[in-house]
Coordinates of C-alpha atoms and ligand atoms in Angstrom, one line a residue:
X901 CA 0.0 0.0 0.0
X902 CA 1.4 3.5 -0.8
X903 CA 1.5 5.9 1.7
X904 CA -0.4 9.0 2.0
X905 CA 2.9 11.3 1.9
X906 CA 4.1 9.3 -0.8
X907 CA 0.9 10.9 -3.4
X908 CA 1.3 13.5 -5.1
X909 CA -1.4 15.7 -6.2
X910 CA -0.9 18.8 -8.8
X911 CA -3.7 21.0 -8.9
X912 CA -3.4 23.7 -11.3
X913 CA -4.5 27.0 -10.8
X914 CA -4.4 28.6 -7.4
X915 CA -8.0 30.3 -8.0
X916 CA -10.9 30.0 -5.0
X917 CA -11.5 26.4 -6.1
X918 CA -7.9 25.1 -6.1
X919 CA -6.9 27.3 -3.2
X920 CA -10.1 25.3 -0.9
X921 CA -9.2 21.9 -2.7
X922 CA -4.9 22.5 -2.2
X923 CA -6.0 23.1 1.8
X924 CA -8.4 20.3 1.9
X925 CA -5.9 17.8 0.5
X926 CA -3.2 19.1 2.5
X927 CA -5.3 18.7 5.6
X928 CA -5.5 15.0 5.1
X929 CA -1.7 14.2 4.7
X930 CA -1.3 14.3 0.9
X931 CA 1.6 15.8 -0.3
X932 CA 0.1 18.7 -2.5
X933 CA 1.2 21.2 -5.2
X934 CA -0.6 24.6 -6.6
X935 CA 0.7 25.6 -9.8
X936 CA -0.5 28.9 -10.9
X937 CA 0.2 31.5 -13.1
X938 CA -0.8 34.8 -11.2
X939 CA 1.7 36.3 -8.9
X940 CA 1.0 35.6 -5.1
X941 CA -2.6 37.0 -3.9
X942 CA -2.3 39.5 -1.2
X943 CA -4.8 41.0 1.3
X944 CA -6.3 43.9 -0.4
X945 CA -6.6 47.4 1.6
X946 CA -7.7 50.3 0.6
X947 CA -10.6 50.8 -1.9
X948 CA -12.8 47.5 -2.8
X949 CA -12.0 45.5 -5.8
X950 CA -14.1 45.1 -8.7
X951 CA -14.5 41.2 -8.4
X952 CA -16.6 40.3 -5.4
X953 CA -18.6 37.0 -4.7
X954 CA -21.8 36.5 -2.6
X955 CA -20.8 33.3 0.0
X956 CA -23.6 30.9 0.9
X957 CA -23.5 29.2 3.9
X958 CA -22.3 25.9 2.9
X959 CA -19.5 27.8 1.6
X960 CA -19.1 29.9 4.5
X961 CA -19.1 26.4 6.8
X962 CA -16.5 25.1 4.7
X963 CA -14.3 28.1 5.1
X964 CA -14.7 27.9 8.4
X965 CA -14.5 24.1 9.1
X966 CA -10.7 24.8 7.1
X967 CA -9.7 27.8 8.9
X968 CA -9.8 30.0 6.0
X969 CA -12.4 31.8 7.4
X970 CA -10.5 32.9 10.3
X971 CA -7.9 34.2 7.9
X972 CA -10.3 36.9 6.7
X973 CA -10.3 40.7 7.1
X974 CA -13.6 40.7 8.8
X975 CA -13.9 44.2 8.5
X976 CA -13.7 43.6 4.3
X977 CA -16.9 40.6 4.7
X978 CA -20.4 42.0 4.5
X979 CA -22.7 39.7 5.5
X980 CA -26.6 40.4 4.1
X981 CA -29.9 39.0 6.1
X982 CA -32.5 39.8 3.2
X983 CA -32.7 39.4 -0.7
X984 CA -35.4 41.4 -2.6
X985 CA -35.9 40.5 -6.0
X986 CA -38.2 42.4 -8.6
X987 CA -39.9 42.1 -11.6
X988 CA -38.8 46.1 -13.7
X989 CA -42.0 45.6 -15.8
X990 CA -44.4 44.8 -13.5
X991 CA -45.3 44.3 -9.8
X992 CA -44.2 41.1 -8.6
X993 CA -41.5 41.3 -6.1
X994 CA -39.9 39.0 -4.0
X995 CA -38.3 39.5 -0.2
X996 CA -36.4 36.7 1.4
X997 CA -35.0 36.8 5.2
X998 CA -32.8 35.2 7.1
X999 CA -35.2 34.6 10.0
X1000 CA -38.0 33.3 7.5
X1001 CA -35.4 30.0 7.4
X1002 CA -33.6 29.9 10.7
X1003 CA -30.3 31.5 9.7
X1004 CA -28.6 34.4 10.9
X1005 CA -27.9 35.5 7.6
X1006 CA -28.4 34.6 4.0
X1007 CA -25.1 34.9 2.7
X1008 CA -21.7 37.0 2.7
X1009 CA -20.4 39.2 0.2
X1010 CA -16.2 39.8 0.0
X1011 CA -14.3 40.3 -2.8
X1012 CA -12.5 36.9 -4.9
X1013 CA -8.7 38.4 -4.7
X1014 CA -9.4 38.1 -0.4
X1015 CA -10.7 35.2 -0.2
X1016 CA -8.2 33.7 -2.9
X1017 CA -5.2 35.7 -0.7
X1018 CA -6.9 33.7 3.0
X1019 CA -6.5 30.8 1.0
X1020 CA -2.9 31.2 0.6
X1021 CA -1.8 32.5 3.8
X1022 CA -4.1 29.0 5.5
X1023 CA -2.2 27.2 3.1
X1024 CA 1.4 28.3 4.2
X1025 CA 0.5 26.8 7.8
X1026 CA 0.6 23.2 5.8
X1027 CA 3.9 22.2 5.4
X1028 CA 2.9 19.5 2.9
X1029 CA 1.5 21.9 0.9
X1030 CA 3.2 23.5 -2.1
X1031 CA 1.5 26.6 -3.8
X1032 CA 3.7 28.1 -6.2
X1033 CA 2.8 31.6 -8.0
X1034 CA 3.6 33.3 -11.3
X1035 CA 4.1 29.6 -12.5
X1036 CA 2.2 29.4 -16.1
X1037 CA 1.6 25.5 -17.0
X1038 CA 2.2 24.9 -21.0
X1039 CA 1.7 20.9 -20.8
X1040 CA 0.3 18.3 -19.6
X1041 CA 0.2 14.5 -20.8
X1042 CA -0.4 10.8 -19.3
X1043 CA 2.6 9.2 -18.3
X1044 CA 1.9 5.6 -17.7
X1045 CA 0.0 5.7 -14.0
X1046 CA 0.9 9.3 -13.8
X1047 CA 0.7 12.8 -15.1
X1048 CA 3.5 15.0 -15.6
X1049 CA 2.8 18.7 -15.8
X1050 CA 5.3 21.2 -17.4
X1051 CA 5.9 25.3 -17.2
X1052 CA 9.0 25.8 -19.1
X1053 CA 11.6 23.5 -18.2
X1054 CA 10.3 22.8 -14.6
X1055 CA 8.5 19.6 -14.6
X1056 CA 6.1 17.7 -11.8
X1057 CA 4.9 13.9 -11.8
X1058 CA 1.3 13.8 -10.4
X1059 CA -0.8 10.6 -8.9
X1060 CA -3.7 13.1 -9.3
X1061 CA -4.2 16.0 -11.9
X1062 CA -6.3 18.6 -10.8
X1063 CA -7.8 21.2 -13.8
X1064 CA -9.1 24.2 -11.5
X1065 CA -7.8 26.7 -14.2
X1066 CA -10.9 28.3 -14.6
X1067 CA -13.5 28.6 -17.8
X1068 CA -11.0 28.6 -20.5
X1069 CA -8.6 25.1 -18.8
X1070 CA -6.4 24.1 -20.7
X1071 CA -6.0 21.3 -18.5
X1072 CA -9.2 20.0 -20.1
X1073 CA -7.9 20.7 -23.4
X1074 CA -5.2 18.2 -22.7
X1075 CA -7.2 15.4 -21.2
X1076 CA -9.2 15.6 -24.7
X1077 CA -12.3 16.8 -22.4
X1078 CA -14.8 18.7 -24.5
X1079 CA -16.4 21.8 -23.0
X1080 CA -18.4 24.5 -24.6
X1081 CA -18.3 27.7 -24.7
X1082 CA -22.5 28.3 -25.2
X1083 CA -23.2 31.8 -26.0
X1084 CA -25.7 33.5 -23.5
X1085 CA -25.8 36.7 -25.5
X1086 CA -25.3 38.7 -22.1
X1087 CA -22.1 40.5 -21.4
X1088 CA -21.9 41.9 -17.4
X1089 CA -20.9 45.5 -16.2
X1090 CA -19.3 45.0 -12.7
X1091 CA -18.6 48.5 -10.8
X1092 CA -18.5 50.0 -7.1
X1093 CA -20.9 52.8 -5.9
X1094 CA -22.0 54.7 -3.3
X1095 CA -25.5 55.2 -2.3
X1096 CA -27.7 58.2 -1.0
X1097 CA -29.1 55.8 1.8
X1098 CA -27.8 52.6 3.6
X1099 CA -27.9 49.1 1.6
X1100 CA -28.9 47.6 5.4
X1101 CA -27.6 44.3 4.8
X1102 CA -30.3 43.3 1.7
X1103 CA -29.2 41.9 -1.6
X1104 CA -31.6 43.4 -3.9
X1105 CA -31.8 42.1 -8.2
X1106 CA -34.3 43.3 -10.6
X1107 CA -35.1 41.7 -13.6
X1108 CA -35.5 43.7 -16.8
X1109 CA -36.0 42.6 -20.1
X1110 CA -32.8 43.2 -21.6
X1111 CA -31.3 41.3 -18.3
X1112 CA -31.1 41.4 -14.8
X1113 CA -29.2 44.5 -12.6
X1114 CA -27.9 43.5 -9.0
X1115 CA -27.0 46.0 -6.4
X1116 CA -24.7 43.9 -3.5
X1117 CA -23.9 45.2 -0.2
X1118 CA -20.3 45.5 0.0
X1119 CA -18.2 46.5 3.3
X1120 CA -18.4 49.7 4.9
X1121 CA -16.0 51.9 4.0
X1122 CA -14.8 55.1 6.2
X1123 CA -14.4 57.4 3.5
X1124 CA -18.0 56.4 1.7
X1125 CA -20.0 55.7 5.0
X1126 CA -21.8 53.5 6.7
X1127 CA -23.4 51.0 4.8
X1128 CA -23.2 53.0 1.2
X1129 CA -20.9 50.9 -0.8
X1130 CA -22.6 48.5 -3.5
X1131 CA -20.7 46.1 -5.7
X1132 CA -23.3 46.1 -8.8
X1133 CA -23.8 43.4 -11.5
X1134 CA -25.3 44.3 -14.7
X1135 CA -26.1 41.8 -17.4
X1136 CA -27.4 42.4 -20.4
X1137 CA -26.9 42.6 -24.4
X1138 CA -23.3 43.4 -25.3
X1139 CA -24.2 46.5 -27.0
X1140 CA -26.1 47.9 -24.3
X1141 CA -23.6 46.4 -21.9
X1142 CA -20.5 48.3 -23.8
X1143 CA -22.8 51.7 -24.4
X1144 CA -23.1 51.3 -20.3
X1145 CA -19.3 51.3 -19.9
X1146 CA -18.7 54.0 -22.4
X1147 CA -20.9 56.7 -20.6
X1148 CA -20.2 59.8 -18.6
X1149 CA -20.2 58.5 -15.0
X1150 CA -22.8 60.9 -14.3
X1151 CA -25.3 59.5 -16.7
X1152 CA -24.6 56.2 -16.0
X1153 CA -25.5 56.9 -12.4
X1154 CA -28.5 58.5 -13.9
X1155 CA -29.5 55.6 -16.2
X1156 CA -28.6 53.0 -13.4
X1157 CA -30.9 55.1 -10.9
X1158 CA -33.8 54.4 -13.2
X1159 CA -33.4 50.6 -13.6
X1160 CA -33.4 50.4 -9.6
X1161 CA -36.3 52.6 -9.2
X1162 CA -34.0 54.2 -7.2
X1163 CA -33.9 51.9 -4.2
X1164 CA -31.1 53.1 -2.6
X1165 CA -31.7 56.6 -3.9
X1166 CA -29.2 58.6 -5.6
X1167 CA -25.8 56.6 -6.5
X1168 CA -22.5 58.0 -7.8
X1169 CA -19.9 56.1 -9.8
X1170 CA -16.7 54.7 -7.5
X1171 CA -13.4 54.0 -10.0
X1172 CA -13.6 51.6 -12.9
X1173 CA -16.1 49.7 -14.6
X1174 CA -14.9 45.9 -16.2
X1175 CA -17.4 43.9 -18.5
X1176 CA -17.4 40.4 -18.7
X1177 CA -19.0 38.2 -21.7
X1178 CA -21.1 35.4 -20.4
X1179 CA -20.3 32.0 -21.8
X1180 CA -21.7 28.9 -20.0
X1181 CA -20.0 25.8 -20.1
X1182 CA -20.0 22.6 -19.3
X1183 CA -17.3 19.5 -19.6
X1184 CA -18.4 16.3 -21.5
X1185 CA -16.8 14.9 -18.5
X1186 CA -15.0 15.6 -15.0
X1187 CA -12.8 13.1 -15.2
X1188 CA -10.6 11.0 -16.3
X1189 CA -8.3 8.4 -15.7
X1190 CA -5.9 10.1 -12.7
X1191 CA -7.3 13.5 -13.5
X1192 CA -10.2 15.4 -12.6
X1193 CA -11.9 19.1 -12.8
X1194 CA -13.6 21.6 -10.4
X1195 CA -15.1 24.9 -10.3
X1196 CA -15.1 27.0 -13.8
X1197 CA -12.8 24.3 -15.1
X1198 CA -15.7 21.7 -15.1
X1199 CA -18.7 24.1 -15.5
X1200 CA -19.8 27.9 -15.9
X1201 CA -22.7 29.5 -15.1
X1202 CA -24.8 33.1 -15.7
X1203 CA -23.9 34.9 -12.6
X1204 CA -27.4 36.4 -12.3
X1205 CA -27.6 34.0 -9.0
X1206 CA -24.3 34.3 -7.5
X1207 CA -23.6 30.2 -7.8
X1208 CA -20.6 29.5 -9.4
X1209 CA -17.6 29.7 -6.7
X1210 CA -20.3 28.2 -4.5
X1211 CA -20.6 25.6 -6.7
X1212 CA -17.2 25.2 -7.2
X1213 CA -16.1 25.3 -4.0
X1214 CA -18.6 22.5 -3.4
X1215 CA -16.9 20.8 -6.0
X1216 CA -13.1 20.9 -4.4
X1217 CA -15.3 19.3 -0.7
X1218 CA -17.2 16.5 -2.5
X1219 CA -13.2 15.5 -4.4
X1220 CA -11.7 15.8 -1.6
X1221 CA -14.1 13.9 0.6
X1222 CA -14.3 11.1 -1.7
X1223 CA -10.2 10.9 -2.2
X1224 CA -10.1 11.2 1.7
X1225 CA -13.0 7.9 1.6
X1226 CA -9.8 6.4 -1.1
X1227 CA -7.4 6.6 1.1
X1228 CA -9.1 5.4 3.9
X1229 CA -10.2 2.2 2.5
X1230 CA -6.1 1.9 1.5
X1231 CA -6.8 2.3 -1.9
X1232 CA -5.0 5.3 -4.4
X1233 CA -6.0 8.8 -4.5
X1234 CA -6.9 8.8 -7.8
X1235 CA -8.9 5.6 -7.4
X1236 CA -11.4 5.4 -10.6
X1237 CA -14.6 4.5 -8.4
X1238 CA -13.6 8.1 -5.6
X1239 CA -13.5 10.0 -9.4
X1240 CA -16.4 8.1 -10.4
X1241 CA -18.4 8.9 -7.1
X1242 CA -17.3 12.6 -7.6
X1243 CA -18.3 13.0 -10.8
X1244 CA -21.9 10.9 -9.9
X1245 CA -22.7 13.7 -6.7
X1246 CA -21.8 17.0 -8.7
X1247 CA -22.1 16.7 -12.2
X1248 CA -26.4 16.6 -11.7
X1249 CA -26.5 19.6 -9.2
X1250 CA -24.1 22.0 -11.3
X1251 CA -26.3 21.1 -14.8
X1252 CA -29.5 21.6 -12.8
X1253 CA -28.0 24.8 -11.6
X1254 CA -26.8 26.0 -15.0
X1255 CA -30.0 25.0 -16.4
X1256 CA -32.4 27.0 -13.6
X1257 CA -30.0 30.4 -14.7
X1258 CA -30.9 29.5 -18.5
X1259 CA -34.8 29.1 -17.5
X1260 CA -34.4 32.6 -15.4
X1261 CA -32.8 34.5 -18.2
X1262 CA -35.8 33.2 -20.9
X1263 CA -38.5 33.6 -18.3
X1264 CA -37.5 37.7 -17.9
X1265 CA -36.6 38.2 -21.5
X1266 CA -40.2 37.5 -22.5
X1267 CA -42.2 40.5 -23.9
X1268 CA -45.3 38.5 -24.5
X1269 CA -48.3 39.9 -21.7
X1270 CA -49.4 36.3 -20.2
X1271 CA -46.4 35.7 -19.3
X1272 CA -45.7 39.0 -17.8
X1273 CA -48.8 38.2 -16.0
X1274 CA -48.0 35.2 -14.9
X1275 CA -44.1 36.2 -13.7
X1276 CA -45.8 38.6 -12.0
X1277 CA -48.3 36.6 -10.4
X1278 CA -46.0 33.7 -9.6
X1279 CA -43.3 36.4 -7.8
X1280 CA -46.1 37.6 -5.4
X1281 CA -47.2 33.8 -4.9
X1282 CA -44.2 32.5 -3.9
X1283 CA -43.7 36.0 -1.5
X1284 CA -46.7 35.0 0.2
X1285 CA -46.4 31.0 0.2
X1286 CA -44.1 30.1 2.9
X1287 CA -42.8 26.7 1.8
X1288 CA -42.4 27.5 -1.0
X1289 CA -40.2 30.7 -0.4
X1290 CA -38.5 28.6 2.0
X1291 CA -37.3 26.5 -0.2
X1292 CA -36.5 28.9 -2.8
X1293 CA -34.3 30.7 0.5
X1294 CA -32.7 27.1 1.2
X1295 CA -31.3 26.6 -2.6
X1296 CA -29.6 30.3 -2.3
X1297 CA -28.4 28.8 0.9
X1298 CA -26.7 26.3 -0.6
X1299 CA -28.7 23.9 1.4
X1300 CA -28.6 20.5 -1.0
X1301 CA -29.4 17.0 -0.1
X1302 CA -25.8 16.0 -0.6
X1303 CA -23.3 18.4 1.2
X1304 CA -19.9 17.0 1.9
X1305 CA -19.6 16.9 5.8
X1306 CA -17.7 19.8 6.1
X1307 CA -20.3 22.1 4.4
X1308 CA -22.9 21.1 6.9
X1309 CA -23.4 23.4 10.2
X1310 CA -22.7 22.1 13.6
X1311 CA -25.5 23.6 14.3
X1312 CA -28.1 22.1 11.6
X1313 CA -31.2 23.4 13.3
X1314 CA -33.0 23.9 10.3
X1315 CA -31.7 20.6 9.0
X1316 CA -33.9 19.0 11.3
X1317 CA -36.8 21.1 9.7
Ligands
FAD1154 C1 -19.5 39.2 -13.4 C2 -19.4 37.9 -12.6 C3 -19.9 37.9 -11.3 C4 -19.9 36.7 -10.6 N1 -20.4 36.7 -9.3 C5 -20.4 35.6 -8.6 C6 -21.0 35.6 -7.3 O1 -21.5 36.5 -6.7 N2 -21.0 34.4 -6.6 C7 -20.4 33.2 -7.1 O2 -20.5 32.2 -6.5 N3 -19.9 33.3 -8.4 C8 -19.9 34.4 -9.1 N4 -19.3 34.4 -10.4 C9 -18.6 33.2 -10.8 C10 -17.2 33.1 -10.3 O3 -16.5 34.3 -10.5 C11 -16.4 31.9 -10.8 O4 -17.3 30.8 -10.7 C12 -15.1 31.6 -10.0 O5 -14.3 32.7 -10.1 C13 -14.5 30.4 -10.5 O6 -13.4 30.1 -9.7 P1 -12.3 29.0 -10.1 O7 -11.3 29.0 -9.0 O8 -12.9 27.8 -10.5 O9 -11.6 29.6 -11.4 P2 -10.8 31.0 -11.6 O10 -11.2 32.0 -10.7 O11 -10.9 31.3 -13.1 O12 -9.3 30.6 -11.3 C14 -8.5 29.9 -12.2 C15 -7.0 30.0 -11.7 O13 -6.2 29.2 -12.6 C16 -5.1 29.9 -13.0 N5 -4.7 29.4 -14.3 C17 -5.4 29.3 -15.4 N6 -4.7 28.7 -16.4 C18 -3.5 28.4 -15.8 C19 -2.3 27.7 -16.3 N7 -2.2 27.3 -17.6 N8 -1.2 27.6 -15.5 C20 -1.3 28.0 -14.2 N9 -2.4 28.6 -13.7 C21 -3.4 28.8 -14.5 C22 -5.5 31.4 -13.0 O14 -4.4 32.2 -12.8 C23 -6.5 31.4 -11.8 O15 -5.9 31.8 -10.6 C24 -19.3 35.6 -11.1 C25 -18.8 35.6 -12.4 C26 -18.8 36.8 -13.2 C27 -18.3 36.8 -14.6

């Protein structure tokens, strides 16, 4: 039998998936190596960036179950109780609370180059652990029972190839693993602002024909005030998208004022604005034989739900759970039945995920009155039907049937629901 210390796993690309998956692996003896080809993350000060993710709480437990959480600048995490979602062209709207399904809050909000930098400062604690920056990989190939992974003419021999280099892996290139792109025909504006009144802790979206616009709480910043920075999303048709970017900063504030109805009053334009085109994907397969895929590498979502770290984060738990099962029953790490069993618990949540953004994006594109109507209708149902806006409140909870262990709260009150 081969020892734990004696497997190696490379995992390239050192992103919020392979950072979680590097310390997960590390945690359970294996002898693990990051490759990736950014320079080292640091903690951001100052300013907030332009890349922020909302956090669910099975990503939040796993943080914390790893000690990444603890890492964290909590005075750059901004936890939200509420989520008010709304219909632009009619009167349906949507108010979910934390309370309404027994948690303290409904998610987090903190921006991807922090959590990516609390990764890498819990990972220097391992010393089995390996995480190497500004290292670009150019190959990768089968070997026999291994892979060997090349940048230049630096070379490593992996047990187990990780692909967690994002949407466009080349990683799944080399394994001959087909996946995508699929047009969505949105592009998204991301940008910082500041807000006349106090974001209070609620998420709020609204969904407007030509796509959907959401306003985040960020972090409170002393210079902007109490509770008056937004990180804000907005998808929507390329040329509208690039028109957005190209405006005055005063009249884009003015234009995005009217698609929020003004919700947070008047807002002014902080720094840059970045667009984004929105491709989903999705690999023919997430493994292979001694290789496998998470996060953007294996699938990519519309962002109009905030999912896809969360899913990919899930991703790096449920692989690393089932290599830790592996290796308990003395068999390899990159046993074909742990990949198997990976693939089997992900691959059906992540497609059902990808496909309920698709159905979102179609449902609010439609111009055609009965369905307006019924959008409408179906938004003030489910506000008033408390199952069912309980369990719309669990899925953006991250609360599935299947969470590895570590994604589960100690405290699963409303587990027992
Ligand atoms: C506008 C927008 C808003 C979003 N908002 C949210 C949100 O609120 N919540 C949410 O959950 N998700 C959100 N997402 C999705 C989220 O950003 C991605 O799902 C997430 O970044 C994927 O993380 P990852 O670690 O899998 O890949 P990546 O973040 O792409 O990381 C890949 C890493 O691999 C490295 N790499 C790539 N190729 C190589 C190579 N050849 N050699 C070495 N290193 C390599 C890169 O340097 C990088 O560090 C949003 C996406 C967009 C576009």
């Amino acid at each position: 039998m081969v020892s734990r210390n004696e497997q190696h796993i490379v995992i390239v690309g050192g992103g919020m998936t392979g950072g979680l998956l590097a310390v997960l692996l590390a945690e359970q003896g294996l002898r693990v190596t990051v490759l990736d080809g950014a320079p080292a993350p640091a903690m951001p000060s100052g300013p907030a960036q332009l890349r922020v993710s909302t956090l669910t709480e099975a990503s939040h437990w796993l943080l914390r179950n790893t000690g990444v959480w603890d890492c964290l600048d909590t005075n750059r995490v901004q936890p939200y109780g509420a989520m008010q979602v709304w219909d632009q062209d009619g009167t349906g709207d949507v108010t979910f609370r934390a309370e309404e399904v027994g948690a303290a809050t409904l998610g987090w909000l903190l921006e991807n180059g922090h959590l990516t930098a609390a990764l890498y400062q819990r990972a220097a604690a391992l010393p089995n652990l390996d995480w190497r920056c500004s290292v670009q990989v150019d190959a990768a190939r089968r070997e026999g029972d291994d892979w060997q992974v090349r940048s230049g003419d630096d070379c490593w021999q992996a047990d187990l190839l990780v692909g967690a280099d994002g949407a466009r892996s080349r990683i799944r290139d080399w394994a001959g693993i087909s996946g995508g792109p699929r047009d969505t025909g949105h592009h998204a504006l991301v940008a910082t602002i500041t807000t006349a009144e106090a974001h209070g802790g609620c998420a709020r979206q609204v969904f407007m024909e030509s796509g959907p616009l959401a306003l985040l709480p960020l972090f409170s910043d002393v210079q902007q005030g109490e509770q008056r920075q937004c990180s804000i999303v907005w998808s929507g048709w390329p040329e509208r998208i690039a028109a957005l970017r190209d405006q005055a900063p005063a009249d884009f504030a003015t234009e995005l004022e009217a698609a929020c109805g003004q919700v947070l009053g008047r807002v002014e334009l902080l720094g840059q604005r970045a667009v984004f085109p929105i491709q989903e994907r999705h690999a023919s397969s997430y493994v292979a034989p001694g290789l496998a895929l998470v996060g953007d590498a294996a699938h990519v979502i519309h962002p109009l739900a905030g999912q896809g770290v969360n899913l990919g984060l899930l991703d790096a738990a449920v692989l690393a759970e089932e290599v830790g099962h592996a290796l308990a029953a003395g068999r390899h790490c990159a046993d074909p039945a742990a990949l198997a069993r990976y693939q089997r618990r992900r691959r059906g949540e992540n497609l059902l995920m990808q496909n309920a953004m698709r159905g979102f994006k179609q449902l609010f594109e439609q111009r055609a009155l009965p369905v307006r109507w019924l959008r409408n209708t179906g938004m003030r149902w489910v506000n008033q039907a408390g199952p069912v806006k309980r369990f719309f409140a669990s899925q953006a909870l991250g609360r599935s049937a299947d969470l590895p262990v570590r994604a589960r709260p100690e405290m699963s009150a409303m587990y027992r629901r």
